[in-house]
């Protein structure tokens, strides 16, 4: 509306060569594709622009044919990207060892409000990811963080964590509270652990309320590589960025 040039289209009158130069990003609104290309590209509306070839014979008669540029011109997206930081040093590790009455001194109010905290830890989950590239459409490069299953799909209640509660022998299953909070509990619904992520900063927090089984018979106090961990593919931290279109 200000007269700023978004694109320029030219045709060579003698050869028919077409040239297209783009100067400003256009909106791409396929919500299922973050980087729209091929059939998800943006096109001119049908009937807006044509390339017309005209021939004229020796006595001045002419004929022409036209092709709609709707089928020729395409504006592909430059969608945002964000990748995992494969060199991260992030660890979220709790120790079941009770020192004194409990380990509540370092735990936040939300954690102590759910019961006696056996172990608490936090970590900078944002460091799990490299800086986002927002592409030509721009936008806020600060990600929104969530807890998901694979490929950013929502977590589902009842997923098996891979942990076993010591007191009951129950498999610890997931209870999804929200996109940023998941509880692991036993068959009676008692909370064994809580995992949270801050949607804005990516900070991860883990609070443990009940001991889980550790089955390395060669180590009576399994730390480090002998610690118990969630099964692979159960819970992911997902960072999402949204560009200008």
PDB file of N, CA and C in Angstrom, residues 57-124:
ATOM      1  N   UNK A  57       2.081 -12.373 -39.769  1.00  0.00           N
ATOM      2  CA  UNK A  57       2.542 -12.844 -41.074  1.00  0.00           C
ATOM      3  C   UNK A  57       2.865 -11.685 -42.008  1.00  0.00           C
ATOM      4  N   UNK A  58       3.184 -12.037 -43.251  1.00  0.00           N
ATOM      5  CA  UNK A  58       3.699 -11.043 -44.193  1.00  0.00           C
ATOM      6  C   UNK A  58       2.716  -9.979 -44.582  1.00  0.00           C
ATOM      7  N   UNK A  59       1.414 -10.234 -44.478  1.00  0.00           N
ATOM      8  CA  UNK A  59       0.475  -9.187 -44.863  1.00  0.00           C
ATOM      9  C   UNK A  59      -0.200  -8.537 -43.669  1.00  0.00           C
ATOM     10  N   UNK A  60       0.427  -8.731 -42.488  1.00  0.00           N
ATOM     11  CA  UNK A  60      -0.038  -8.017 -41.302  1.00  0.00           C
ATOM     12  C   UNK A  60      -1.058  -8.747 -40.455  1.00  0.00           C
ATOM     13  N   UNK A  61      -1.417  -9.965 -40.844  1.00  0.00           N
ATOM     14  CA  UNK A  61      -2.321 -10.734 -39.997  1.00  0.00           C
ATOM     15  C   UNK A  61      -1.549 -11.259 -38.784  1.00  0.00           C
ATOM     16  N   UNK A  62      -2.186 -11.306 -37.649  1.00  0.00           N
ATOM     17  CA  UNK A  62      -1.503 -11.771 -36.424  1.00  0.00           C
ATOM     18  C   UNK A  62      -2.349 -12.791 -35.681  1.00  0.00           C
ATOM     19  N   UNK A  63      -1.645 -13.588 -34.922  1.00  0.00           N
ATOM     20  CA  UNK A  63      -2.298 -14.556 -34.028  1.00  0.00           C
ATOM     21  C   UNK A  63      -1.521 -14.570 -32.721  1.00  0.00           C
ATOM     22  N   UNK A  64      -2.187 -14.931 -31.664  1.00  0.00           N
ATOM     23  CA  UNK A  64      -1.491 -14.968 -30.371  1.00  0.00           C
ATOM     24  C   UNK A  64      -1.993 -16.124 -29.512  1.00  0.00           C
ATOM     25  N   UNK A  65      -1.164 -16.493 -28.550  1.00  0.00           N
ATOM     26  CA  UNK A  65      -1.520 -17.488 -27.539  1.00  0.00           C
ATOM     27  C   UNK A  65      -1.039 -16.980 -26.190  1.00  0.00           C
ATOM     28  N   UNK A  66      -1.802 -17.275 -25.156  1.00  0.00           N
ATOM     29  CA  UNK A  66      -1.462 -16.776 -23.816  1.00  0.00           C
ATOM     30  C   UNK A  66      -1.402 -17.926 -22.821  1.00  0.00           C
ATOM     31  N   UNK A  67      -0.491 -17.819 -21.872  1.00  0.00           N
ATOM     32  CA  UNK A  67      -0.347 -18.797 -20.790  1.00  0.00           C
ATOM     33  C   UNK A  67      -0.493 -18.069 -19.449  1.00  0.00           C
ATOM     34  N   UNK A  68      -1.360 -18.585 -18.616  1.00  0.00           N
ATOM     35  CA  UNK A  68      -1.587 -17.984 -17.293  1.00  0.00           C
ATOM     36  C   UNK A  68      -0.358 -18.205 -16.414  1.00  0.00           C
ATOM     37  N   UNK A  69       0.159 -17.142 -15.852  1.00  0.00           N
ATOM     38  CA  UNK A  69       1.341 -17.256 -14.988  1.00  0.00           C
ATOM     39  C   UNK A  69       1.036 -17.916 -13.650  1.00  0.00           C
ATOM     40  N   UNK A  70      -0.224 -18.145 -13.335  1.00  0.00           N
ATOM     41  CA  UNK A  70      -0.589 -18.905 -12.134  1.00  0.00           C
ATOM     42  C   UNK A  70       0.124 -20.250 -12.107  1.00  0.00           C
ATOM     43  N   UNK A  71       0.365 -20.814 -13.283  1.00  0.00           N
ATOM     44  CA  UNK A  71       0.995 -22.127 -13.355  1.00  0.00           C
ATOM     45  C   UNK A  71       2.500 -22.055 -13.546  1.00  0.00           C
ATOM     46  N   UNK A  72       3.031 -20.846 -13.591  1.00  0.00           N
ATOM     47  CA  UNK A  72       4.453 -20.676 -13.901  1.00  0.00           C
ATOM     48  C   UNK A  72       5.231 -20.092 -12.724  1.00  0.00           C
ATOM     49  N   UNK A  73       4.705 -19.029 -12.127  1.00  0.00           N
ATOM     50  CA  UNK A  73       5.402 -18.321 -11.059  1.00  0.00           C
ATOM     51  C   UNK A  73       5.102 -18.942  -9.699  1.00  0.00           C
ATOM     52  N   UNK A  74       6.126 -19.110  -8.881  1.00  0.00           N
ATOM     53  CA  UNK A  74       5.929 -19.637  -7.534  1.00  0.00           C
ATOM     54  C   UNK A  74       6.859 -18.901  -6.572  1.00  0.00           C
ATOM     55  N   UNK A  75       6.330 -18.603  -5.399  1.00  0.00           N
ATOM     56  CA  UNK A  75       7.110 -17.951  -4.345  1.00  0.00           C
ATOM     57  C   UNK A  75       7.256 -18.953  -3.201  1.00  0.00           C
ATOM     58  N   UNK A  76       8.430 -19.559  -3.092  1.00  0.00           N
ATOM     59  CA  UNK A  76       8.686 -20.539  -2.038  1.00  0.00           C
ATOM     60  C   UNK A  76       9.023 -19.824  -0.728  1.00  0.00           C
ATOM     61  N   UNK A  77       8.733 -20.513   0.362  1.00  0.00           N
ATOM     62  CA  UNK A  77       8.951 -19.944   1.682  1.00  0.00           C
ATOM     63  C   UNK A  77      10.406 -20.098   2.113  1.00  0.00           C
ATOM     64  N   UNK A  78      10.824 -19.251   3.014  1.00  0.00           N
ATOM     65  CA  UNK A  78      12.097 -19.414   3.725  1.00  0.00           C
ATOM     66  C   UNK A  78      11.724 -19.578   5.191  1.00  0.00           C
ATOM     67  N   UNK A  79      11.308 -20.778   5.547  1.00  0.00           N
ATOM     68  CA  UNK A  79      10.753 -21.026   6.872  1.00  0.00           C
ATOM     69  C   UNK A  79      11.798 -21.022   7.971  1.00  0.00           C
ATOM     70  N   UNK A  80      11.345 -20.908   9.210  1.00  0.00           N
ATOM     71  CA  UNK A  80      12.279 -20.887  10.340  1.00  0.00           C
ATOM     72  C   UNK A  80      12.867 -22.268  10.605  1.00  0.00           C
ATOM     73  N   UNK A  81      14.038 -22.298  11.173  1.00  0.00           N
ATOM     74  CA  UNK A  81      14.663 -23.557  11.572  1.00  0.00           C
ATOM     75  C   UNK A  81      15.252 -23.417  12.961  1.00  0.00           C
ATOM     76  N   UNK A  82      15.214 -24.515  13.696  1.00  0.00           N
ATOM     77  CA  UNK A  82      15.899 -24.602  14.992  1.00  0.00           C
ATOM     78  C   UNK A  82      16.351 -26.041  15.159  1.00  0.00           C
ATOM     79  N   UNK A  83      17.567 -26.228  15.606  1.00  0.00           N
ATOM     80  CA  UNK A  83      18.151 -27.559  15.691  1.00  0.00           C
ATOM     81  C   UNK A  83      18.632 -27.845  17.104  1.00  0.00           C
ATOM     82  N   UNK A  84      18.731 -29.133  17.392  1.00  0.00           N
ATOM     83  CA  UNK A  84      19.301 -29.556  18.673  1.00  0.00           C
ATOM     84  C   UNK A  84      20.781 -29.202  18.725  1.00  0.00           C
ATOM     85  N   UNK A  85      21.233 -28.822  19.892  1.00  0.00           N
ATOM     86  CA  UNK A  85      22.649 -28.565  20.133  1.00  0.00           C
ATOM     87  C   UNK A  85      23.301 -29.875  20.554  1.00  0.00           C
ATOM     88  N   UNK A  86      23.989 -30.506  19.630  1.00  0.00           N
ATOM     89  CA  UNK A  86      24.533 -31.840  19.885  1.00  0.00           C
ATOM     90  C   UNK A  86      25.718 -31.820  20.847  1.00  0.00           C
ATOM     91  N   UNK A  87      26.218 -30.626  21.167  1.00  0.00           N
ATOM     92  CA  UNK A  87      27.365 -30.517  22.073  1.00  0.00           C
ATOM     93  C   UNK A  87      26.957 -29.960  23.435  1.00  0.00           C
ATOM     94  N   UNK A  88      25.674 -30.069  23.753  1.00  0.00           N
ATOM     95  CA  UNK A  88      25.209 -29.523  25.026  1.00  0.00           C
ATOM     96  C   UNK A  88      25.794 -30.304  26.210  1.00  0.00           C
ATOM     97  N   UNK A  89      25.828 -29.644  27.354  1.00  0.00           N
ATOM     98  CA  UNK A  89      26.299 -30.269  28.597  1.00  0.00           C
ATOM     99  C   UNK A  89      25.183 -30.321  29.640  1.00  0.00           C
ATOM    100  N   UNK A  90      23.936 -30.344  29.186  1.00  0.00           N
ATOM    101  CA  UNK A  90      22.794 -30.284  30.093  1.00  0.00           C
ATOM    102  C   UNK A  90      22.573 -31.634  30.758  1.00  0.00           C
ATOM    103  N   UNK A  91      22.410 -31.626  32.075  1.00  0.00           N
ATOM    104  CA  UNK A  91      22.048 -32.820  32.844  1.00  0.00           C
ATOM    105  C   UNK A  91      20.974 -32.447  33.853  1.00  0.00           C
ATOM    106  N   UNK A  92      20.016 -33.316  34.025  1.00  0.00           N
ATOM    107  CA  UNK A  92      18.971 -33.142  35.029  1.00  0.00           C
ATOM    108  C   UNK A  92      19.004 -34.396  35.883  1.00  0.00           C
ATOM    109  N   UNK A  93      19.704 -34.305  37.013  1.00  0.00           N
ATOM    110  CA  UNK A  93      20.036 -35.496  37.801  1.00  0.00           C
ATOM    111  C   UNK A  93      19.666 -35.272  39.266  1.00  0.00           C
ATOM    112  N   UNK A  94      18.919 -36.204  39.844  1.00  0.00           N
ATOM    113  CA  UNK A  94      18.589 -36.153  41.266  1.00  0.00           C
ATOM    114  C   UNK A  94      19.203 -37.355  41.972  1.00  0.00           C
ATOM    115  N   UNK A  95      19.472 -37.178  43.257  1.00  0.00           N
ATOM    116  CA  UNK A  95      20.070 -38.224  44.090  1.00  0.00           C
ATOM    117  C   UNK A  95      19.071 -38.599  45.171  1.00  0.00           C
ATOM    118  N   UNK A  96      18.746 -39.888  45.244  1.00  0.00           N
ATOM    119  CA  UNK A  96      17.764 -40.341  46.230  1.00  0.00           C
ATOM    120  C   UNK A  96      18.273 -40.297  47.665  1.00  0.00           C
ATOM    121  N   UNK A  97      19.580 -40.110  47.832  1.00  0.00           N
ATOM    122  CA  UNK A  97      20.146 -40.125  49.170  1.00  0.00           C
ATOM    123  C   UNK A  97      19.553 -39.009  50.021  1.00  0.00           C
ATOM    124  N   UNK A  98      18.951 -39.371  51.144  1.00  0.00           N
ATOM    125  CA  UNK A  98      18.348 -38.383  52.037  1.00  0.00           C
ATOM    126  C   UNK A  98      19.409 -37.884  53.005  1.00  0.00           C
ATOM    127  N   UNK A  99      19.606 -36.583  52.993  1.00  0.00           N
ATOM    128  CA  UNK A  99      20.562 -35.965  53.916  1.00  0.00           C
ATOM    129  C   UNK A  99      19.764 -35.144  54.919  1.00  0.00           C
ATOM    130  N   UNK A 100      19.846 -35.492  56.189  1.00  0.00           N
ATOM    131  CA  UNK A 100      19.021 -34.827  57.186  1.00  0.00           C
ATOM    132  C   UNK A 100      17.597 -35.349  57.067  1.00  0.00           C
ATOM    133  N   UNK A 101      16.641 -34.464  57.284  1.00  0.00           N
ATOM    134  CA  UNK A 101      15.238 -34.871  57.231  1.00  0.00           C
ATOM    135  C   UNK A 101      14.826 -35.167  55.791  1.00  0.00           C
ATOM    136  N   UNK A 102      15.162 -34.275  54.879  1.00  0.00           N
ATOM    137  CA  UNK A 102      14.848 -34.464  53.460  1.00  0.00           C
ATOM    138  C   UNK A 102      15.679 -33.481  52.649  1.00  0.00           C
ATOM    139  N   UNK A 103      15.403 -33.411  51.384  1.00  0.00           N
ATOM    140  CA  UNK A 103      16.167 -32.536  50.495  1.00  0.00           C
ATOM    141  C   UNK A 103      15.358 -31.307  50.099  1.00  0.00           C
ATOM    142  N   UNK A 104      14.514 -30.819  50.987  1.00  0.00           N
ATOM    143  CA  UNK A 104      13.583 -29.773  50.590  1.00  0.00           C
ATOM    144  C   UNK A 104      14.176 -28.373  50.608  1.00  0.00           C
ATOM    145  N   UNK A 105      15.351 -28.186  51.211  1.00  0.00           N
ATOM    146  CA  UNK A 105      15.849 -26.821  51.341  1.00  0.00           C
ATOM    147  C   UNK A 105      16.041 -26.135  49.993  1.00  0.00           C
ATOM    148  N   UNK A 106      16.484 -26.896  48.989  1.00  0.00           N
ATOM    149  CA  UNK A 106      16.746 -26.295  47.686  1.00  0.00           C
ATOM    150  C   UNK A 106      15.583 -26.381  46.729  1.00  0.00           C
ATOM    151  N   UNK A 107      14.495 -26.991  47.147  1.00  0.00           N
ATOM    152  CA  UNK A 107      13.362 -27.182  46.254  1.00  0.00           C
ATOM    153  C   UNK A 107      12.414 -25.984  46.314  1.00  0.00           C
ATOM    154  N   UNK A 108      11.802 -25.619  45.192  1.00  0.00           N
ATOM    155  CA  UNK A 108      10.868 -24.490  45.180  1.00  0.00           C
ATOM    156  C   UNK A 108       9.539 -24.867  45.829  1.00  0.00           C
ATOM    157  N   UNK A 109       8.713 -23.863  46.049  1.00  0.00           N
ATOM    158  CA  UNK A 109       7.444 -24.066  46.743  1.00  0.00           C
ATOM    159  C   UNK A 109       6.546 -25.045  46.007  1.00  0.00           C
ATOM    160  N   UNK A 110       6.522 -24.975  44.677  1.00  0.00           N
ATOM    161  CA  UNK A 110       5.631 -25.885  43.944  1.00  0.00           C
ATOM    162  C   UNK A 110       5.993 -27.337  44.223  1.00  0.00           C
ATOM    163  N   UNK A 111       7.292 -27.612  44.382  1.00  0.00           N
ATOM    164  CA  UNK A 111       7.741 -28.986  44.598  1.00  0.00           C
ATOM    165  C   UNK A 111       7.410 -29.457  46.011  1.00  0.00           C
ATOM    166  N   UNK A 112       7.696 -28.623  47.012  1.00  0.00           N
ATOM    167  CA  UNK A 112       7.429 -29.026  48.390  1.00  0.00           C
ATOM    168  C   UNK A 112       5.939 -29.110  48.661  1.00  0.00           C
ATOM    169  N   UNK A 113       5.146 -28.382  47.869  1.00  0.00           N
ATOM    170  CA  UNK A 113       3.706 -28.431  48.062  1.00  0.00           C
ATOM    171  C   UNK A 113       3.081 -29.750  47.662  1.00  0.00           C
ATOM    172  N   UNK A 114       3.820 -30.571  46.908  1.00  0.00           N
ATOM    173  CA  UNK A 114       3.285 -31.864  46.466  1.00  0.00           C
ATOM    174  C   UNK A 114       3.663 -33.017  47.389  1.00  0.00           C
ATOM    175  N   UNK A 115       4.542 -32.753  48.360  1.00  0.00           N
ATOM    176  CA  UNK A 115       4.961 -33.807  49.278  1.00  0.00           C
ATOM    177  C   UNK A 115       6.403 -33.627  49.693  1.00  0.00           C
ATOM    178  N   UNK A 116       6.913 -34.593  50.439  1.00  0.00           N
ATOM    179  CA  UNK A 116       8.305 -34.558  50.882  1.00  0.00           C
ATOM    180  C   UNK A 116       9.216 -34.855  49.693  1.00  0.00           C
ATOM    181  N   UNK A 117      10.119 -33.920  49.433  1.00  0.00           N
ATOM    182  CA  UNK A 117      10.975 -34.029  48.258  1.00  0.00           C
ATOM    183  C   UNK A 117      12.191 -34.895  48.585  1.00  0.00           C
ATOM    184  N   UNK A 118      12.339 -35.963  47.828  1.00  0.00           N
ATOM    185  CA  UNK A 118      13.497 -36.837  47.996  1.00  0.00           C
ATOM    186  C   UNK A 118      14.717 -36.282  47.263  1.00  0.00           C
ATOM    187  N   UNK A 119      14.480 -35.650  46.124  1.00  0.00           N
ATOM    188  CA  UNK A 119      15.564 -35.041  45.352  1.00  0.00           C
ATOM    189  C   UNK A 119      15.000 -33.993  44.416  1.00  0.00           C
ATOM    190  N   UNK A 120      15.775 -32.940  44.174  1.00  0.00           N
ATOM    191  CA  UNK A 120      15.339 -31.870  43.278  1.00  0.00           C
ATOM    192  C   UNK A 120      16.539 -31.389  42.471  1.00  0.00           C
ATOM    193  N   UNK A 121      16.302 -31.087  41.186  1.00  0.00           N
ATOM    194  CA  UNK A 121      17.353 -30.534  40.337  1.00  0.00           C
ATOM    195  C   UNK A 121      16.718 -29.667  39.259  1.00  0.00           C
ATOM    196  N   UNK A 122      17.496 -28.717  38.754  1.00  0.00           N
ATOM    197  CA  UNK A 122      17.057 -27.896  37.622  1.00  0.00           C
ATOM    198  C   UNK A 122      18.209 -27.790  36.632  1.00  0.00           C
ATOM    199  N   UNK A 123      17.883 -27.456  35.387  1.00  0.00           N
ATOM    200  CA  UNK A 123      18.903 -27.346  34.350  1.00  0.00           C
ATOM    201  C   UNK A 123      18.417 -26.392  33.280  1.00  0.00           C
ATOM    202  N   UNK A 124      19.359 -25.813  32.555  1.00  0.00           N
ATOM    203  CA  UNK A 124      19.050 -24.849  31.494  1.00  0.00           C
ATOM    204  C   UNK A 124      18.686 -25.596  30.218  1.00  0.00           C
TER     205      UNK A 124
END
